[in-house]
């Protein structure tokens, strides 16, 4: 009996000593947010705000060591107390250079000058509901970054004092990268931070754009270096990629770009435009052949013919054309033509082959005709027999 | 009896009651009236063939016979398909491709089985309209109606279970639409859960649908056809049975029947070639293609469920089915035909409208 009583009192003591949090009796909203945070396991209210969570008495709770609300001016340095400390971050495998990077960024430099309206840690990460970047609900999740940046950068009122265009986010959303990302085709497609950085945010200069694009489009840049444009554009102080593809509203590349982009610099009737028209035609023809072959394969599949082999060959034809895209940056018509010729030859060949096979199946209608002929003759004979036997 | 055929017949006759077999077959519309099973086959057949036909066995009353012929056609083509078909998710689609691409005449058999099933259901439905118009549900013909109605339901079930078997996108997703309809029905809703055999349409569903489609449903339909014909032979199909008896069974009636069967075969073949069901890509539970509907015979129910609030549509369909089956016991007073015709027209118009709604919704 004594043992049980002793155990019970121990259990009660343990429960009492457990972190009974009285903050939430007044700050329930913050409590709900904090409970979803990545900080919830290791930190509590008092870790940042000080005071005493174990009492509901306000004088004691907001008493010793209480810091209260942390102001915007304090936040970056405050977060850095832990996040720039290598010892503390090591168990989580987190980098510790975010604060240093932040101080070099456009945001951080303005902040240092006393502008408290620029983005600070909590604007992107939230204050209480800090979510990991892999959490789909997190504002810094890859799919949400554009919306998070757009919170300020798409707001004309906020951008006006800095002379920045509020249209960049809408432009990006209309571009090929955002479209593909929305369709879920590839989660790795770039968003704002991939070109501009996250903590060390700074817009790439005109000369840097090509290097930023090159992170992914390395081969294309190599081809571009071989073209006459490479030196001319650099000499004239134009960006490389953005000159034709734009920087935020990046259009899906294809034959049509050769008609629109080249004419912005080159005059009508010029040699350059003739070359552009040639390249456009080569790429367009190959694309048309591939589209036609794809439609034929679809028809054959419904017949149904076995089309796996054709689909693989169509993929080969598409690959040749896909190679021709980057290569076209050299403006080497002969080299482009070699690839588009291969692409077209594969596409045309498989279309001819399917056509021959389809002829066999066109015979089905003939079969129907013959069967009807047989049926009618039989029916007539039967009816004749019926009459005769009366 | 000195010909080899005659000798074989005599040899068999002493060992088998061939007349009894003939008598059993006549249950499916081959012959009419009683057959004396004590007589030798030749005599019994001659007698049956010479017998003038009761008027109820003439056009348009042959729809039932036609549906049975079609049922046999489905059984035959179905058996041929089953020679190649493998009912498991890993192999089903490939085996269907083998049937339509490689097996001799496989494409024709596959397409004709598909069209045959649609025409069979359509003819069974048409036949119910015919029975209603001619009041073939009044006493003592209640069972003719009820058994005919059950045949419609079973054929629809056979259609649903069969449409999953190709295991392509169309098959998979149209089955899901069909099950959405079934799951809504009170009294019948549990069937959907039972048939799926899990939380989603998967391997066990295919196994269950296969065994339903090739064994349980055809067998039940065969028994129903037998009972249905037995009822018809007892009570006749027409209220004017006493009308003049015109033509002999053979050759008039049998030749006409053969003619009809030939023609319907031609129609099925023509539809198969001119409007073949496309083989879609293999079933993918994670990618729902646009524009997939349940089969046409479920479209009115699908439309009703989409139009009305949850629970109401399913209740109405169940109630409608019960009224449909129990019609002979609900409408006992003869006369009032104009009212009945107006009701029939309204029901048909509502079905067409709901079917159209079901087709356009979620297209």
Short mmCIF file of N, CA, C and O in Angstrom, two decimals, chain B residues 193-297:
data_model
loop_
_atom_site.label_atom_id
_atom_site.label_comp_id
_atom_site.label_asym_id
_atom_site.label_seq_id
_atom_site.Cartn_x
_atom_site.Cartn_y
_atom_site.Cartn_z
N UNK B 193 -19.54 -2.48 -52.97
CA UNK B 193 -18.43 -2.74 -52.05
C UNK B 193 -17.94 -4.17 -52.20
O UNK B 193 -16.75 -4.45 -52.27
N UNK B 194 -18.91 -5.09 -52.26
CA UNK B 194 -18.56 -6.50 -52.34
C UNK B 194 -17.80 -6.79 -53.63
O UNK B 194 -16.81 -7.52 -53.64
N UNK B 195 -18.26 -6.18 -54.72
CA UNK B 195 -17.66 -6.47 -56.02
C UNK B 195 -16.24 -5.93 -56.11
O UNK B 195 -15.36 -6.56 -56.68
N UNK B 196 -16.00 -4.74 -55.52
CA UNK B 196 -14.68 -4.13 -55.63
C UNK B 196 -13.66 -4.94 -54.86
O UNK B 196 -12.52 -5.10 -55.29
N UNK B 197 -14.06 -5.49 -53.70
CA UNK B 197 -13.14 -6.32 -52.94
C UNK B 197 -11.99 -5.55 -52.36
O UNK B 197 -10.87 -6.04 -52.28
N UNK B 198 -12.20 -4.29 -51.98
CA UNK B 198 -11.13 -3.48 -51.40
C UNK B 198 -11.50 -2.02 -51.51
O UNK B 198 -12.65 -1.68 -51.78
N UNK B 199 -10.50 -1.17 -51.29
CA UNK B 199 -10.80 0.27 -51.30
C UNK B 199 -10.77 0.84 -52.71
O UNK B 199 -11.24 1.92 -52.96
N UNK B 200 -10.20 0.14 -53.63
CA UNK B 200 -10.15 0.66 -54.99
C UNK B 200 -10.27 -0.51 -55.97
O UNK B 200 -10.17 -1.67 -55.58
N UNK B 201 -10.47 -0.16 -57.25
CA UNK B 201 -10.56 -1.21 -58.27
C UNK B 201 -9.16 -1.76 -58.50
O UNK B 201 -8.25 -1.02 -58.88
N UNK B 202 -8.95 -3.03 -58.20
CA UNK B 202 -7.61 -3.61 -58.33
C UNK B 202 -7.73 -5.10 -58.70
O UNK B 202 -8.77 -5.52 -59.19
N UNK B 203 -6.69 -5.86 -58.43
CA UNK B 203 -6.62 -7.24 -58.90
C UNK B 203 -7.81 -8.09 -58.50
O UNK B 203 -8.38 -8.81 -59.32
N UNK B 204 -8.21 -7.98 -57.23
CA UNK B 204 -9.32 -8.80 -56.75
C UNK B 204 -10.62 -8.43 -57.46
O UNK B 204 -11.46 -9.30 -57.74
N UNK B 205 -10.77 -7.15 -57.78
CA UNK B 205 -11.96 -6.71 -58.53
C UNK B 205 -12.00 -7.41 -59.87
O UNK B 205 -13.05 -7.90 -60.31
N UNK B 206 -10.84 -7.46 -60.52
CA UNK B 206 -10.77 -8.09 -61.84
C UNK B 206 -11.15 -9.57 -61.74
O UNK B 206 -11.93 -10.08 -62.55
N UNK B 207 -10.60 -10.24 -60.73
CA UNK B 207 -10.92 -11.66 -60.54
C UNK B 207 -12.41 -11.85 -60.35
O UNK B 207 -13.03 -12.73 -60.97
N UNK B 208 -13.00 -11.01 -59.48
CA UNK B 208 -14.44 -11.17 -59.19
C UNK B 208 -15.29 -10.87 -60.41
O UNK B 208 -16.23 -11.58 -60.72
N UNK B 209 -14.93 -9.78 -61.12
CA UNK B 209 -15.70 -9.43 -62.31
C UNK B 209 -15.59 -10.53 -63.36
O UNK B 209 -16.53 -10.82 -64.07
N UNK B 210 -14.40 -11.14 -63.44
CA UNK B 210 -14.19 -12.19 -64.44
C UNK B 210 -15.08 -13.39 -64.15
O UNK B 210 -15.79 -13.87 -65.04
N UNK B 211 -15.07 -13.83 -62.90
CA UNK B 211 -15.84 -15.03 -62.55
C UNK B 211 -17.34 -14.73 -62.68
O UNK B 211 -18.12 -15.57 -63.10
N UNK B 212 -17.73 -13.49 -62.35
CA UNK B 212 -19.13 -13.09 -62.55
C UNK B 212 -19.47 -13.13 -64.02
O UNK B 212 -20.52 -13.62 -64.42
N UNK B 213 -18.56 -12.58 -64.83
CA UNK B 213 -18.86 -12.38 -66.24
C UNK B 213 -18.87 -13.69 -67.02
O UNK B 213 -19.66 -13.83 -67.95
N UNK B 214 -17.99 -14.62 -66.65
CA UNK B 214 -17.91 -15.82 -67.48
C UNK B 214 -18.66 -17.02 -66.90
O UNK B 214 -18.94 -17.96 -67.63
N UNK B 215 -18.96 -17.00 -65.60
CA UNK B 215 -19.65 -18.16 -65.03
C UNK B 215 -21.01 -17.79 -64.44
O UNK B 215 -22.06 -18.20 -64.94
N UNK B 216 -20.97 -16.98 -63.39
CA UNK B 216 -22.16 -16.77 -62.58
C UNK B 216 -23.29 -16.10 -63.37
O UNK B 216 -24.43 -16.58 -63.38
N UNK B 217 -22.97 -14.98 -64.05
CA UNK B 217 -24.02 -14.25 -64.75
C UNK B 217 -24.57 -15.00 -65.95
O UNK B 217 -25.78 -15.11 -66.12
N UNK B 218 -23.70 -15.57 -66.82
CA UNK B 218 -24.24 -16.33 -67.95
C UNK B 218 -25.11 -17.50 -67.49
O UNK B 218 -26.17 -17.75 -68.05
N UNK B 219 -24.65 -18.18 -66.44
CA UNK B 219 -25.42 -19.32 -65.93
C UNK B 219 -26.78 -18.86 -65.42
O UNK B 219 -27.82 -19.44 -65.77
N UNK B 220 -26.77 -17.77 -64.64
CA UNK B 220 -28.04 -17.24 -64.13
C UNK B 220 -28.93 -16.81 -65.27
O UNK B 220 -30.15 -17.02 -65.25
N UNK B 221 -28.33 -16.16 -66.28
CA UNK B 221 -29.13 -15.70 -67.42
C UNK B 221 -29.73 -16.89 -68.16
O UNK B 221 -30.88 -16.85 -68.60
N UNK B 222 -28.93 -17.96 -68.30
CA UNK B 222 -29.42 -19.15 -69.00
C UNK B 222 -30.63 -19.72 -68.26
O UNK B 222 -31.65 -20.04 -68.87
N UNK B 223 -30.51 -19.80 -66.92
CA UNK B 223 -31.62 -20.32 -66.11
C UNK B 223 -32.84 -19.41 -66.27
O UNK B 223 -33.97 -19.89 -66.44
N UNK B 224 -32.61 -18.10 -66.23
CA UNK B 224 -33.72 -17.16 -66.37
C UNK B 224 -34.39 -17.29 -67.74
O UNK B 224 -35.61 -17.26 -67.85
N UNK B 225 -33.56 -17.43 -68.79
CA UNK B 225 -34.11 -17.62 -70.13
C UNK B 225 -35.00 -18.87 -70.14
O UNK B 225 -36.12 -18.85 -70.67
N UNK B 226 -34.49 -19.94 -69.52
CA UNK B 226 -35.24 -21.20 -69.49
C UNK B 226 -36.58 -21.01 -68.78
O UNK B 226 -37.63 -21.39 -69.31
N UNK B 227 -36.52 -20.38 -67.58
CA UNK B 227 -37.76 -20.16 -66.83
C UNK B 227 -38.70 -19.25 -67.59
O UNK B 227 -39.92 -19.46 -67.63
N UNK B 228 -38.11 -18.21 -68.22
CA UNK B 228 -38.90 -17.25 -68.98
C UNK B 228 -39.65 -17.95 -70.12
O UNK B 228 -40.85 -17.78 -70.30
N UNK B 229 -38.91 -18.78 -70.87
CA UNK B 229 -39.55 -19.50 -71.97
C UNK B 229 -40.59 -20.50 -71.45
O UNK B 229 -41.64 -20.71 -72.06
N UNK B 230 -40.27 -21.11 -70.28
CA UNK B 230 -41.22 -22.05 -69.68
C UNK B 230 -42.53 -21.33 -69.36
O UNK B 230 -43.62 -21.85 -69.63
N UNK B 231 -42.41 -20.11 -68.82
CA UNK B 231 -43.61 -19.33 -68.51
C UNK B 231 -44.36 -18.98 -69.78
O UNK B 231 -45.59 -19.07 -69.84
N UNK B 232 -43.58 -18.59 -70.81
CA UNK B 232 -44.23 -18.23 -72.07
C UNK B 232 -44.97 -19.42 -72.66
O UNK B 232 -46.09 -19.30 -73.14
N UNK B 233 -44.35 -20.62 -72.56
CA UNK B 233 -44.98 -21.81 -73.13
C UNK B 233 -46.26 -22.17 -72.36
O UNK B 233 -47.19 -22.72 -72.93
N UNK B 234 -46.27 -21.79 -71.08
CA UNK B 234 -47.47 -22.08 -70.30
C UNK B 234 -48.58 -21.10 -70.59
O UNK B 234 -49.73 -21.48 -70.81
N UNK B 235 -48.26 -19.80 -70.62
CA UNK B 235 -49.32 -18.78 -70.69
C UNK B 235 -49.38 -18.06 -72.03
O UNK B 235 -50.30 -17.29 -72.27
N UNK B 236 -48.39 -18.25 -72.89
CA UNK B 236 -48.39 -17.55 -74.16
C UNK B 236 -47.95 -16.11 -73.98
O UNK B 236 -47.96 -15.57 -72.89
N UNK B 237 -47.54 -15.52 -75.11
CA UNK B 237 -47.00 -14.17 -75.02
C UNK B 237 -48.06 -13.12 -75.32
O UNK B 237 -47.90 -11.97 -74.99
N UNK B 238 -49.14 -13.55 -75.98
CA UNK B 238 -50.08 -12.56 -76.48
C UNK B 238 -51.44 -12.78 -75.83
O UNK B 238 -51.80 -13.90 -75.49
N UNK B 239 -52.17 -11.70 -75.68
CA UNK B 239 -53.51 -11.82 -75.13
C UNK B 239 -54.48 -12.36 -76.18
O UNK B 239 -55.57 -12.78 -75.85
N UNK B 240 -54.04 -12.33 -77.43
CA UNK B 240 -54.95 -12.79 -78.49
C UNK B 240 -54.49 -14.17 -78.99
O UNK B 240 -54.31 -14.39 -80.16
N UNK B 241 -54.25 -15.06 -78.00
CA UNK B 241 -53.72 -16.37 -78.35
C UNK B 241 -54.66 -17.18 -79.21
O UNK B 241 -54.24 -17.99 -80.03
N UNK B 242 -55.95 -16.92 -79.01
CA UNK B 242 -56.93 -17.73 -79.70
C UNK B 242 -57.08 -17.36 -81.18
O UNK B 242 -57.80 -18.00 -81.91
N UNK B 243 -56.33 -16.29 -81.60
CA UNK B 243 -56.41 -15.85 -82.99
C UNK B 243 -55.96 -16.97 -83.93
O UNK B 243 -55.36 -17.95 -83.50
N UNK B 244 -56.24 -16.78 -85.21
CA UNK B 244 -55.98 -17.82 -86.19
C UNK B 244 -54.53 -18.29 -86.16
O UNK B 244 -53.62 -17.50 -85.98
N UNK B 245 -54.35 -19.59 -86.32
CA UNK B 245 -52.99 -20.12 -86.37
C UNK B 245 -52.63 -20.30 -87.83
O UNK B 245 -53.30 -21.03 -88.55
N UNK B 246 -51.56 -19.60 -88.23
CA UNK B 246 -51.36 -19.42 -89.65
C UNK B 246 -50.38 -20.40 -90.30
O UNK B 246 -50.76 -21.21 -91.13
N UNK B 247 -49.14 -20.35 -89.89
CA UNK B 247 -48.10 -21.00 -90.69
C UNK B 247 -47.49 -22.17 -89.93
O UNK B 247 -47.45 -22.18 -88.71
N UNK B 248 -46.97 -23.12 -90.66
CA UNK B 248 -46.29 -24.23 -89.97
C UNK B 248 -44.94 -23.78 -89.41
O UNK B 248 -44.37 -22.82 -89.89
N UNK B 249 -44.48 -24.50 -88.39
CA UNK B 249 -43.19 -24.15 -87.79
C UNK B 249 -42.07 -24.25 -88.83
O UNK B 249 -41.21 -23.38 -88.92
N UNK B 250 -42.14 -25.37 -89.61
CA UNK B 250 -41.11 -25.57 -90.62
C UNK B 250 -41.75 -25.65 -91.98
O UNK B 250 -42.75 -26.33 -92.13
N UNK B 251 -41.26 -24.93 -92.98
CA UNK B 251 -40.04 -24.13 -92.89
C UNK B 251 -40.30 -22.66 -92.50
O UNK B 251 -39.35 -21.96 -92.21
N UNK B 252 -41.56 -22.24 -92.53
CA UNK B 252 -41.82 -20.80 -92.44
C UNK B 252 -41.13 -20.13 -91.26
O UNK B 252 -40.33 -19.22 -91.42
N UNK B 253 -41.48 -20.61 -90.05
CA UNK B 253 -41.00 -19.92 -88.88
C UNK B 253 -39.48 -20.06 -88.73
O UNK B 253 -38.78 -19.07 -88.49
N UNK B 254 -38.97 -21.27 -88.88
CA UNK B 254 -37.54 -21.49 -88.67
C UNK B 254 -36.71 -20.73 -89.70
O UNK B 254 -35.65 -20.19 -89.39
N UNK B 255 -37.21 -20.67 -90.94
CA UNK B 255 -36.48 -19.93 -91.97
C UNK B 255 -36.47 -18.44 -91.64
O UNK B 255 -35.44 -17.77 -91.75
N UNK B 256 -37.60 -17.92 -91.19
CA UNK B 256 -37.64 -16.51 -90.82
C UNK B 256 -36.70 -16.22 -89.66
O UNK B 256 -36.01 -15.19 -89.63
N UNK B 257 -36.69 -17.16 -88.70
CA UNK B 257 -35.81 -16.98 -87.56
C UNK B 257 -34.35 -16.96 -88.00
O UNK B 257 -33.57 -16.09 -87.61
N UNK B 258 -34.00 -17.91 -88.87
CA UNK B 258 -32.63 -17.96 -89.39
C UNK B 258 -32.30 -16.67 -90.11
O UNK B 258 -31.21 -16.10 -89.96
N UNK B 259 -33.27 -16.17 -90.92
CA UNK B 259 -33.06 -14.91 -91.63
C UNK B 259 -32.74 -13.79 -90.66
O UNK B 259 -31.77 -13.04 -90.84
N UNK B 260 -33.55 -13.70 -89.59
CA UNK B 260 -33.32 -12.65 -88.60
C UNK B 260 -31.95 -12.77 -87.96
O UNK B 260 -31.24 -11.78 -87.78
N UNK B 261 -31.57 -14.01 -87.62
CA UNK B 261 -30.26 -14.21 -86.98
C UNK B 261 -29.13 -13.82 -87.93
O UNK B 261 -28.16 -13.19 -87.54
N UNK B 262 -29.28 -14.18 -89.22
CA UNK B 262 -28.28 -13.79 -90.22
C UNK B 262 -28.16 -12.27 -90.26
O UNK B 262 -27.07 -11.71 -90.28
N UNK B 263 -29.31 -11.61 -90.30
CA UNK B 263 -29.30 -10.15 -90.44
C UNK B 263 -28.65 -9.50 -89.23
O UNK B 263 -27.85 -8.57 -89.36
N UNK B 264 -28.99 -10.01 -88.05
CA UNK B 264 -28.43 -9.37 -86.86
C UNK B 264 -26.92 -9.62 -86.79
O UNK B 264 -26.15 -8.74 -86.36
N UNK B 265 -26.48 -10.77 -87.28
CA UNK B 265 -25.03 -11.02 -87.36
C UNK B 265 -24.39 -9.98 -88.27
O UNK B 265 -23.34 -9.40 -87.94
N UNK B 266 -25.05 -9.71 -89.40
CA UNK B 266 -24.53 -8.70 -90.32
C UNK B 266 -24.44 -7.33 -89.67
O UNK B 266 -23.46 -6.61 -89.82
N UNK B 267 -25.48 -6.99 -88.91
CA UNK B 267 -25.51 -5.68 -88.25
C UNK B 267 -24.35 -5.58 -87.24
O UNK B 267 -23.63 -4.57 -87.19
N UNK B 268 -24.16 -6.64 -86.45
CA UNK B 268 -23.08 -6.62 -85.45
C UNK B 268 -21.73 -6.48 -86.14
O UNK B 268 -20.89 -5.66 -85.74
N UNK B 269 -21.52 -7.24 -87.20
CA UNK B 269 -20.24 -7.18 -87.89
C UNK B 269 -20.01 -5.77 -88.45
O UNK B 269 -18.92 -5.20 -88.36
N UNK B 270 -21.08 -5.19 -89.05
CA UNK B 270 -20.94 -3.85 -89.63
C UNK B 270 -20.58 -2.84 -88.56
O UNK B 270 -19.67 -2.02 -88.74
N UNK B 271 -21.28 -2.89 -87.42
CA UNK B 271 -20.98 -1.95 -86.34
C UNK B 271 -19.55 -2.15 -85.84
O UNK B 271 -18.83 -1.19 -85.56
N UNK B 272 -19.14 -3.43 -85.73
CA UNK B 272 -17.80 -3.72 -85.23
C UNK B 272 -16.73 -3.09 -86.12
O UNK B 272 -15.74 -2.55 -85.65
N UNK B 273 -16.96 -3.14 -87.44
CA UNK B 273 -15.94 -2.62 -88.36
C UNK B 273 -16.04 -1.10 -88.49
O UNK B 273 -15.03 -0.40 -88.52
N UNK B 274 -17.25 -0.58 -88.55
CA UNK B 274 -17.39 0.87 -88.78
C UNK B 274 -17.24 1.68 -87.50
O UNK B 274 -16.82 2.83 -87.53
N UNK B 275 -17.61 1.10 -86.36
CA UNK B 275 -17.51 1.85 -85.10
C UNK B 275 -16.85 0.99 -84.03
O UNK B 275 -17.45 0.69 -83.01
N UNK B 276 -15.60 0.57 -84.27
CA UNK B 276 -14.95 -0.32 -83.31
C UNK B 276 -14.65 0.41 -81.99
O UNK B 276 -14.41 1.61 -82.00
N UNK B 277 -14.68 -0.35 -80.90
CA UNK B 277 -14.27 0.22 -79.61
C UNK B 277 -12.75 0.28 -79.60
O UNK B 277 -12.09 -0.73 -79.80
N UNK B 278 -12.21 1.49 -79.41
CA UNK B 278 -10.76 1.65 -79.44
C UNK B 278 -10.13 1.01 -78.21
O UNK B 278 -10.71 1.03 -77.14
N UNK B 279 -8.97 0.39 -78.40
CA UNK B 279 -8.22 -0.11 -77.25
C UNK B 279 -7.36 1.04 -76.72
O UNK B 279 -6.51 1.56 -77.42
N UNK B 280 -7.66 1.45 -75.50
CA UNK B 280 -6.96 2.59 -74.89
C UNK B 280 -5.65 2.12 -74.27
O UNK B 280 -5.39 0.93 -74.19
N UNK B 281 -4.82 3.07 -73.79
CA UNK B 281 -3.62 2.66 -73.06
C UNK B 281 -3.99 1.87 -71.81
O UNK B 281 -5.13 1.96 -71.34
N UNK B 282 -3.02 1.13 -71.27
CA UNK B 282 -3.29 0.27 -70.12
C UNK B 282 -3.83 1.08 -68.94
O UNK B 282 -3.51 2.26 -68.77
N UNK B 283 -4.68 0.41 -68.12
CA UNK B 283 -5.30 1.07 -66.97
C UNK B 283 -4.24 1.66 -66.05
O UNK B 283 -3.23 1.03 -65.76
N UNK B 284 -4.49 2.90 -65.61
CA UNK B 284 -3.57 3.57 -64.69
C UNK B 284 -4.40 4.21 -63.58
O UNK B 284 -5.08 5.21 -63.80
N UNK B 285 -4.38 3.61 -62.37
CA UNK B 285 -5.22 4.11 -61.28
C UNK B 285 -4.86 5.53 -60.86
O UNK B 285 -5.61 6.17 -60.16
N UNK B 286 -3.69 6.03 -61.30
CA UNK B 286 -3.27 7.35 -60.83
C UNK B 286 -3.50 8.43 -61.87
O UNK B 286 -3.09 9.57 -61.68
N UNK B 287 -4.11 8.08 -63.00
CA UNK B 287 -4.33 9.12 -64.01
C UNK B 287 -5.71 8.93 -64.61
O UNK B 287 -5.96 8.00 -65.36
N UNK B 288 -6.62 9.81 -64.23
CA UNK B 288 -7.99 9.72 -64.71
C UNK B 288 -8.14 10.53 -65.98
O UNK B 288 -8.01 11.74 -65.95
N UNK B 289 -8.40 9.85 -67.11
CA UNK B 289 -8.53 10.59 -68.36
C UNK B 289 -9.85 11.35 -68.41
O UNK B 289 -10.82 10.95 -67.75
N UNK B 290 -9.89 12.42 -69.20
CA UNK B 290 -11.13 13.20 -69.31
C UNK B 290 -12.13 12.46 -70.21
O UNK B 290 -11.74 11.63 -71.02
N UNK B 291 -13.39 12.76 -70.04
CA UNK B 291 -14.42 12.28 -70.96
C UNK B 291 -14.74 10.81 -70.84
O UNK B 291 -15.11 10.16 -71.81
N UNK B 292 -14.60 10.24 -69.65
CA UNK B 292 -14.96 8.83 -69.47
C UNK B 292 -16.32 8.76 -68.77
O UNK B 292 -16.53 9.42 -67.75
N UNK B 293 -17.23 8.01 -69.36
CA UNK B 293 -18.56 7.84 -68.77
C UNK B 293 -18.79 6.38 -68.45
O UNK B 293 -18.07 5.52 -68.94
N UNK B 294 -19.82 6.10 -67.65
CA UNK B 294 -20.22 4.69 -67.53
C UNK B 294 -20.83 4.26 -68.87
O UNK B 294 -21.10 5.10 -69.73
N UNK B 295 -21.06 2.95 -69.09
CA UNK B 295 -21.69 2.50 -70.33
C UNK B 295 -23.05 3.18 -70.52
O UNK B 295 -23.65 3.64 -69.54
N UNK B 296 -23.54 3.21 -71.75
CA UNK B 296 -24.75 3.98 -72.07
C UNK B 296 -25.95 3.59 -71.24
O UNK B 296 -26.78 4.40 -70.88
N UNK B 297 -26.04 2.26 -70.88
CA UNK B 297 -27.24 1.83 -70.15
C UNK B 297 -27.24 2.32 -68.72
O UNK B 297 -28.24 2.20 -68.02
#
